[in-house]
mmCIF file of C-alpha atoms and ligand atoms in Angstrom:
data_model
loop_
_atom_site.group_PDB
_atom_site.id
_atom_site.type_symbol
_atom_site.label_atom_id
_atom_site.label_comp_id
_atom_site.label_asym_id
_atom_site.label_seq_id
_atom_site.Cartn_x
_atom_site.Cartn_y
_atom_site.Cartn_z
ATOM 1 C CA MET S 1 102.999 137.996 75.011
ATOM 2 C CA GLY S 2 104.364 135.446 73.008
ATOM 3 C CA GLU S 3 101.229 133.847 71.865
ATOM 4 C CA PHE S 4 101.451 131.150 68.947
ATOM 5 C CA HIS S 5 98.673 130.735 66.595
ATOM 6 C CA VAL S 6 98.476 128.372 63.598
ATOM 7 C CA ILE S 7 96.335 128.611 60.484
ATOM 8 C CA SER S 8 95.199 125.917 58.325
ATOM 9 C CA THR S 9 95.867 126.502 54.694
ATOM 10 C CA GLY S 10 92.615 125.359 53.248
ATOM 11 C CA GLN S 11 94.313 122.843 50.958
ATOM 12 C CA GLN S 12 94.638 119.771 53.003
ATOM 13 C CA SER S 13 92.045 116.827 53.836
ATOM 14 C CA ASN S 14 90.304 116.478 57.069
ATOM 15 C CA GLU S 15 92.616 113.134 57.572
ATOM 16 C CA GLN S 16 95.847 115.396 56.909
ATOM 17 C CA LEU S 17 94.426 118.082 59.249
ATOM 18 C CA ILE S 18 93.801 115.750 62.053
ATOM 19 C CA GLU S 19 97.249 114.122 61.914
ATOM 20 C CA ILE S 20 99.007 117.280 61.940
ATOM 21 C CA ILE S 21 96.690 119.108 64.388
ATOM 22 C CA THR S 22 96.735 116.052 66.899
ATOM 23 C CA HIS S 23 100.396 116.199 66.890
ATOM 24 C CA ILE S 24 101.147 119.846 67.264
ATOM 25 C CA HIS S 25 98.271 121.232 69.827
ATOM 26 C CA SER S 26 100.516 121.031 72.793
ATOM 27 C CA TYR S 27 102.965 123.447 71.186
ATOM 28 C CA VAL S 28 100.430 126.061 70.187
ATOM 29 C CA ASP S 29 97.892 128.378 71.657
ATOM 30 C CA ALA S 30 95.491 128.693 69.080
ATOM 31 C CA ILE S 31 94.364 126.710 66.094
ATOM 32 C CA HIS S 32 92.586 128.388 63.387
ATOM 33 C CA LEU S 33 90.717 126.179 60.872
ATOM 34 C CA ARG S 34 90.460 128.348 57.787
ATOM 35 C CA GLU S 35 88.892 125.907 55.589
ATOM 36 C CA LYS S 36 86.858 128.132 52.957
ATOM 37 C CA LYS S 37 86.022 125.169 50.763
ATOM 38 C CA LYS S 38 84.815 122.732 53.375
ATOM 39 C CA THR S 39 80.946 122.500 53.987
ATOM 40 C CA ALA S 40 79.542 123.097 57.366
ATOM 41 C CA LYS S 41 78.886 119.409 57.481
ATOM 42 C CA GLU S 42 82.920 118.888 56.718
ATOM 43 C CA LEU S 43 84.026 121.169 59.033
ATOM 44 C CA THR S 44 81.966 119.980 62.236
ATOM 45 C CA GLU S 45 83.353 116.287 61.333
ATOM 46 C CA LEU S 46 86.656 117.602 61.487
ATOM 47 C CA LEU S 47 86.251 119.525 64.615
ATOM 48 C CA SER S 48 84.257 116.375 66.152
ATOM 49 C CA VAL S 49 87.193 114.267 65.342
ATOM 50 C CA LEU S 50 89.882 116.898 66.770
ATOM 51 C CA ILE S 51 87.882 117.128 70.068
ATOM 52 C CA THR S 52 87.627 113.279 70.412
ATOM 53 C CA LYS S 53 91.392 113.088 69.900
ATOM 54 C CA GLY S 54 91.894 115.303 72.816
ATOM 55 C CA VAL S 55 92.463 118.705 71.076
ATOM 56 C CA PRO S 56 91.406 121.282 73.378
ATOM 57 C CA VAL S 57 88.056 123.372 72.382
ATOM 58 C CA GLU S 58 89.945 126.204 74.195
ATOM 59 C CA LYS S 59 92.504 126.257 71.271
ATOM 60 C CA LEU S 60 90.102 125.894 68.568
ATOM 61 C CA ILE S 61 89.307 129.024 66.205
ATOM 62 C CA ILE S 62 86.956 128.685 63.315
ATOM 63 C CA ASN S 63 87.478 131.193 60.480
ATOM 64 C CA ASP S 64 84.295 133.008 59.396
ATOM 65 C CA ARG S 65 81.910 130.100 60.395
ATOM 66 C CA VAL S 66 80.062 131.557 63.309
ATOM 67 C CA ASP S 67 77.480 128.796 63.347
ATOM 68 C CA VAL S 68 80.076 125.967 63.343
ATOM 69 C CA ALA S 69 81.783 127.743 65.923
ATOM 70 C CA VAL S 70 78.976 127.800 68.365
ATOM 71 C CA VAL S 71 77.721 124.395 67.547
ATOM 72 C CA CYS S 72 80.710 122.865 68.014
ATOM 73 C CA GLY S 73 81.656 124.453 71.190
ATOM 74 C CA ALA S 74 84.760 126.050 69.860
ATOM 75 C CA ALA S 75 86.338 129.011 71.830
ATOM 76 C CA GLY S 76 86.296 131.569 69.066
ATOM 77 C CA VAL S 77 86.064 132.642 65.604
ATOM 78 C CA GLN S 78 88.402 134.808 63.235
ATOM 79 C CA LEU S 79 86.203 137.236 61.367
ATOM 80 C CA ALA S 80 87.169 138.842 58.052
ATOM 81 C CA TYR S 81 85.564 142.030 56.180
ATOM 82 C CA HIS S 82 83.179 139.473 54.402
ATOM 83 C CA SER S 83 81.959 137.781 57.696
ATOM 84 C CA LEU S 84 79.442 138.755 60.011
ATOM 85 C CA ASN S 85 80.560 141.756 61.803
ATOM 86 C CA VAL S 86 82.011 141.703 65.233
ATOM 87 C CA LYS S 87 79.573 143.670 66.967
ATOM 88 C CA THR S 88 76.714 141.497 65.822
ATOM 89 C CA VAL S 89 78.539 138.322 66.825
ATOM 90 C CA LYS S 90 79.501 139.815 70.358
ATOM 91 C CA GLU S 91 76.062 140.792 70.964
ATOM 92 C CA HIS S 92 74.559 137.421 70.122
ATOM 93 C CA PHE S 93 77.422 135.033 71.448
ATOM 94 C CA PRO S 94 79.059 137.120 74.278
ATOM 95 C CA SER S 95 81.351 134.467 75.536
ATOM 96 C CA LEU S 96 82.946 133.612 72.011
ATOM 97 C CA HIS S 97 86.182 134.821 71.675
ATOM 98 C CA VAL S 98 86.233 137.048 68.508
ATOM 99 C CA GLY S 99 89.053 137.868 66.557
ATOM 100 C CA CYS S 100 89.048 140.378 63.638
ATOM 101 C CA SER S 101 91.502 140.093 60.555
ATOM 102 C CA VAL S 102 92.671 143.847 59.932
ATOM 103 C CA HIS S 103 94.800 145.600 57.266
ATOM 104 C CA SER S 104 95.026 148.883 58.467
ATOM 105 C CA LEU S 105 95.128 151.254 61.416
ATOM 106 C CA GLU S 106 91.441 152.202 60.867
ATOM 107 C CA GLU S 107 90.419 148.725 60.631
ATOM 108 C CA ALA S 108 91.731 147.919 63.831
ATOM 109 C CA GLN S 109 90.412 150.690 65.566
ATOM 110 C CA GLU S 110 86.998 149.610 64.102
ATOM 111 C CA ALA S 111 87.765 146.016 65.552
ATOM 112 C CA GLU S 112 88.240 147.520 68.911
ATOM 113 C CA ARG S 113 85.470 149.674 68.966
ATOM 114 C CA ASP S 114 83.200 146.949 67.905
ATOM 115 C CA GLY S 115 84.432 144.741 70.993
ATOM 116 C CA ALA S 116 86.780 142.294 69.041
ATOM 117 C CA ASP S 117 89.140 140.514 71.708
ATOM 118 C CA TYR S 118 92.027 140.589 69.426
ATOM 119 C CA CYS S 119 92.966 141.568 65.777
ATOM 120 C CA LEU S 120 95.200 139.855 63.409
ATOM 121 C CA TYR S 121 97.349 142.207 61.256
ATOM 122 C CA GLY S 122 99.229 141.487 58.263
ATOM 123 C CA HIS S 123 100.777 140.673 56.239
ATOM 124 C CA ILE S 124 103.673 141.794 57.782
ATOM 125 C CA PHE S 125 106.376 140.070 55.655
ATOM 126 C CA SER S 126 106.153 138.909 52.126
ATOM 127 C CA THR S 127 104.517 135.811 51.688
ATOM 128 C CA ASP S 128 103.475 133.155 48.819
ATOM 129 C CA CYS S 129 100.088 133.321 50.248
ATOM 130 C CA LYS S 130 99.625 136.886 49.338
ATOM 131 C CA PRO S 131 101.313 137.095 45.958
ATOM 132 C CA GLY S 132 102.090 140.463 44.250
ATOM 133 C CA LEU S 133 100.940 142.273 47.427
ATOM 134 C CA THR S 134 103.442 144.725 49.352
ATOM 135 C CA PRO S 135 103.817 143.608 52.934
ATOM 136 C CA ARG S 136 103.149 146.108 55.477
ATOM 137 C CA GLY S 137 106.367 145.707 57.521
ATOM 138 C CA ILE S 138 107.417 146.151 61.138
ATOM 139 C CA SER S 139 107.342 149.948 61.332
ATOM 140 C CA GLU S 140 103.428 149.732 60.389
ATOM 141 C CA LEU S 141 102.758 146.847 62.710
ATOM 142 C CA GLU S 142 104.627 148.913 65.602
ATOM 143 C CA LYS S 143 102.355 151.956 64.765
ATOM 144 C CA ILE S 144 99.103 149.953 64.891
ATOM 145 C CA ILE S 145 100.112 148.317 68.035
ATOM 146 C CA LYS S 146 100.699 151.899 69.534
ATOM 147 C CA GLN S 147 97.384 153.281 68.654
ATOM 148 C CA THR S 148 94.963 150.253 69.573
ATOM 149 C CA ARG S 149 94.272 148.726 73.216
ATOM 150 C CA ILE S 150 93.368 145.098 71.878
ATOM 151 C CA PRO S 151 96.269 142.565 71.196
ATOM 152 C CA VAL S 152 97.746 142.654 67.925
ATOM 153 C CA VAL S 153 98.828 138.982 66.443
ATOM 154 C CA ALA S 154 101.019 139.473 63.582
ATOM 155 C CA ILE S 155 100.390 137.309 60.430
ATOM 156 C CA GLY S 156 102.305 136.767 56.872
ATOM 157 C CA GLY S 157 105.396 135.624 56.219
ATOM 158 C CA ILE S 158 106.625 134.748 60.018
ATOM 159 C CA LYS S 159 109.432 132.503 59.871
ATOM 160 C CA PRO S 160 111.583 131.397 62.860
ATOM 161 C CA ASP S 161 114.168 134.073 61.920
ATOM 162 C CA ASN S 162 111.672 136.845 61.766
ATOM 163 C CA VAL S 163 109.667 136.091 65.199
ATOM 164 C CA GLU S 164 111.676 138.182 67.233
ATOM 165 C CA TYR S 165 111.139 141.407 65.250
ATOM 166 C CA VAL S 166 107.543 141.255 65.525
ATOM 167 C CA LEU S 167 107.511 140.337 69.353
ATOM 168 C CA GLN S 168 110.035 143.376 69.774
ATOM 169 C CA ALA S 169 107.506 145.640 67.944
ATOM 170 C CA GLY S 170 105.127 144.632 70.835
ATOM 171 C CA ALA S 171 102.684 142.019 69.088
ATOM 172 C CA LYS S 172 100.935 139.836 71.141
ATOM 173 C CA GLY S 173 101.839 136.978 69.255
ATOM 174 C CA ILE S 174 102.508 135.430 65.900
ATOM 175 C CA ALA S 175 100.101 133.452 63.293
ATOM 176 C CA VAL S 176 101.621 131.078 61.109
ATOM 177 C CA MET S 177 100.402 129.283 58.043
ATOM 178 C CA SER S 178 102.759 127.557 55.592
ATOM 179 C CA GLY S 179 105.701 127.801 58.185
ATOM 180 C CA VAL S 180 103.715 124.979 59.964
ATOM 181 C CA PHE S 181 101.090 123.372 57.834
ATOM 182 C CA LEU S 182 103.229 123.106 54.717
ATOM 183 C CA ALA S 183 106.416 122.367 56.478
ATOM 184 C CA ASP S 184 108.152 118.969 55.284
ATOM 185 C CA ASN S 185 107.774 118.224 59.083
ATOM 186 C CA PRO S 186 104.929 120.281 60.612
ATOM 187 C CA VAL S 187 105.591 118.904 64.389
ATOM 188 C CA ALA S 188 109.470 119.720 64.140
ATOM 189 C CA ALA S 189 108.231 123.235 62.756
ATOM 190 C CA ALA S 190 105.558 123.861 65.389
ATOM 191 C CA ARG S 191 108.446 122.977 68.029
ATOM 192 C CA THR S 192 110.674 125.180 66.375
ATOM 193 C CA TYR S 193 108.401 128.254 66.514
ATOM 194 C CA ALA S 194 107.400 127.188 70.201
ATOM 195 C CA SER S 195 110.883 127.273 71.398
ATOM 196 C CA ILE S 196 111.529 130.731 70.085
ATOM 197 C CA LEU S 197 108.580 132.046 71.552
ATOM 198 C CA ARG S 198 109.295 130.358 74.857
ATOM 199 C CA ASN S 199 112.838 131.477 75.138
ATOM 200 C CA TRP S 200 111.717 135.096 74.240
ATOM 201 C CA ARG S 201 109.044 135.037 76.819
ATOM 202 C CA GLY S 202 111.750 133.561 79.279
ATOM 203 C CA LYS S 203 114.184 136.687 78.386
ATOM 204 C CA HIS S 204 111.619 139.071 78.693
ATOM 205 C CA GLU S 205 109.795 138.216 81.732
ATOM 206 C CA SER S 206 113.042 137.888 83.637
ATOM 207 C CA GLN S 207 113.684 141.401 82.565
ATOM 208 C CA ARG S 208 110.670 142.623 84.257
ATOM 209 C CA LEU S 209 111.455 141.126 87.598
HETATM 210 C C1 3NM O 1 95.622 133.987 55.929
HETATM 211 C C2 3NM O 1 96.427 135.491 55.987
HETATM 212 N N1 3NM O 1 96.042 136.449 56.349
HETATM 213 C C3 3NM O 1 96.861 137.351 56.058
HETATM 214 C C4 3NM O 1 96.519 138.850 56.330
HETATM 215 O O1 3NM O 1 97.313 139.728 56.028
HETATM 216 O O2 3NM O 1 95.412 139.208 56.819
HETATM 217 S S1 3NM O 1 98.375 136.859 55.681
HETATM 218 C C5 3NM O 1 97.826 135.280 55.737
HETATM 219 C C6 3NM O 1 98.687 134.250 55.134
HETATM 220 C C7 3NM O 1 99.855 134.062 56.248
HETATM 221 O O3 3NM O 1 100.390 132.782 55.640
HETATM 222 P P1 3NM O 1 102.198 132.447 55.981
HETATM 223 O O4 3NM O 1 102.184 132.385 57.496
HETATM 224 O O5 3NM O 1 102.278 131.058 55.292
HETATM 225 O O6 3NM O 1 102.592 133.406 55.301
#
């Protein structure tokens, strides 16, 4: 409970990403490199520098590029509808942590059947990253969580003041893009989310004792 995923925007240079990620990795549980415009070569160079600078491979998740994830020893991949399918990736790379991006109950259940380790479901709240699309909202999130057995991480418009709602709905965690990578101060932003998640975990773990 209370996992913190951050997702790169695809709008930043390797230098900017290195600067941000080397300063925030200790506050987060997973760093998704969602760099659709970067070549395999640019991505592997980025990963190589991040790893050399001490970013743990266990936290590195590569969006879509199974080849890059495997070659660089990243912990996982995040697959979308246009990616290799979850089942194929799991068959070939059983030790790779596989997340699947889903937008409906049917897709979440399919991801589960195919062996995904978790799914990212969104977008929950309105976000500039999905202009013109209606957000799915908390009650849909809750419905999906109740009807799937794999962990559901909530994405889309997650800001410090709405984190609690998605956790209350039963999400395994949150995934944040602009709230961290496009913040004026990404380190302070990451620290803020991490602190909210830590408080939430503290409160809920003590309630279970
Ligand atoms: C990358 C992505 N996927 C989504 C989905 O619904 O699958 S929403 C999204 C963007 C999330 O950005 P922000 O945290 O800035 O709202």
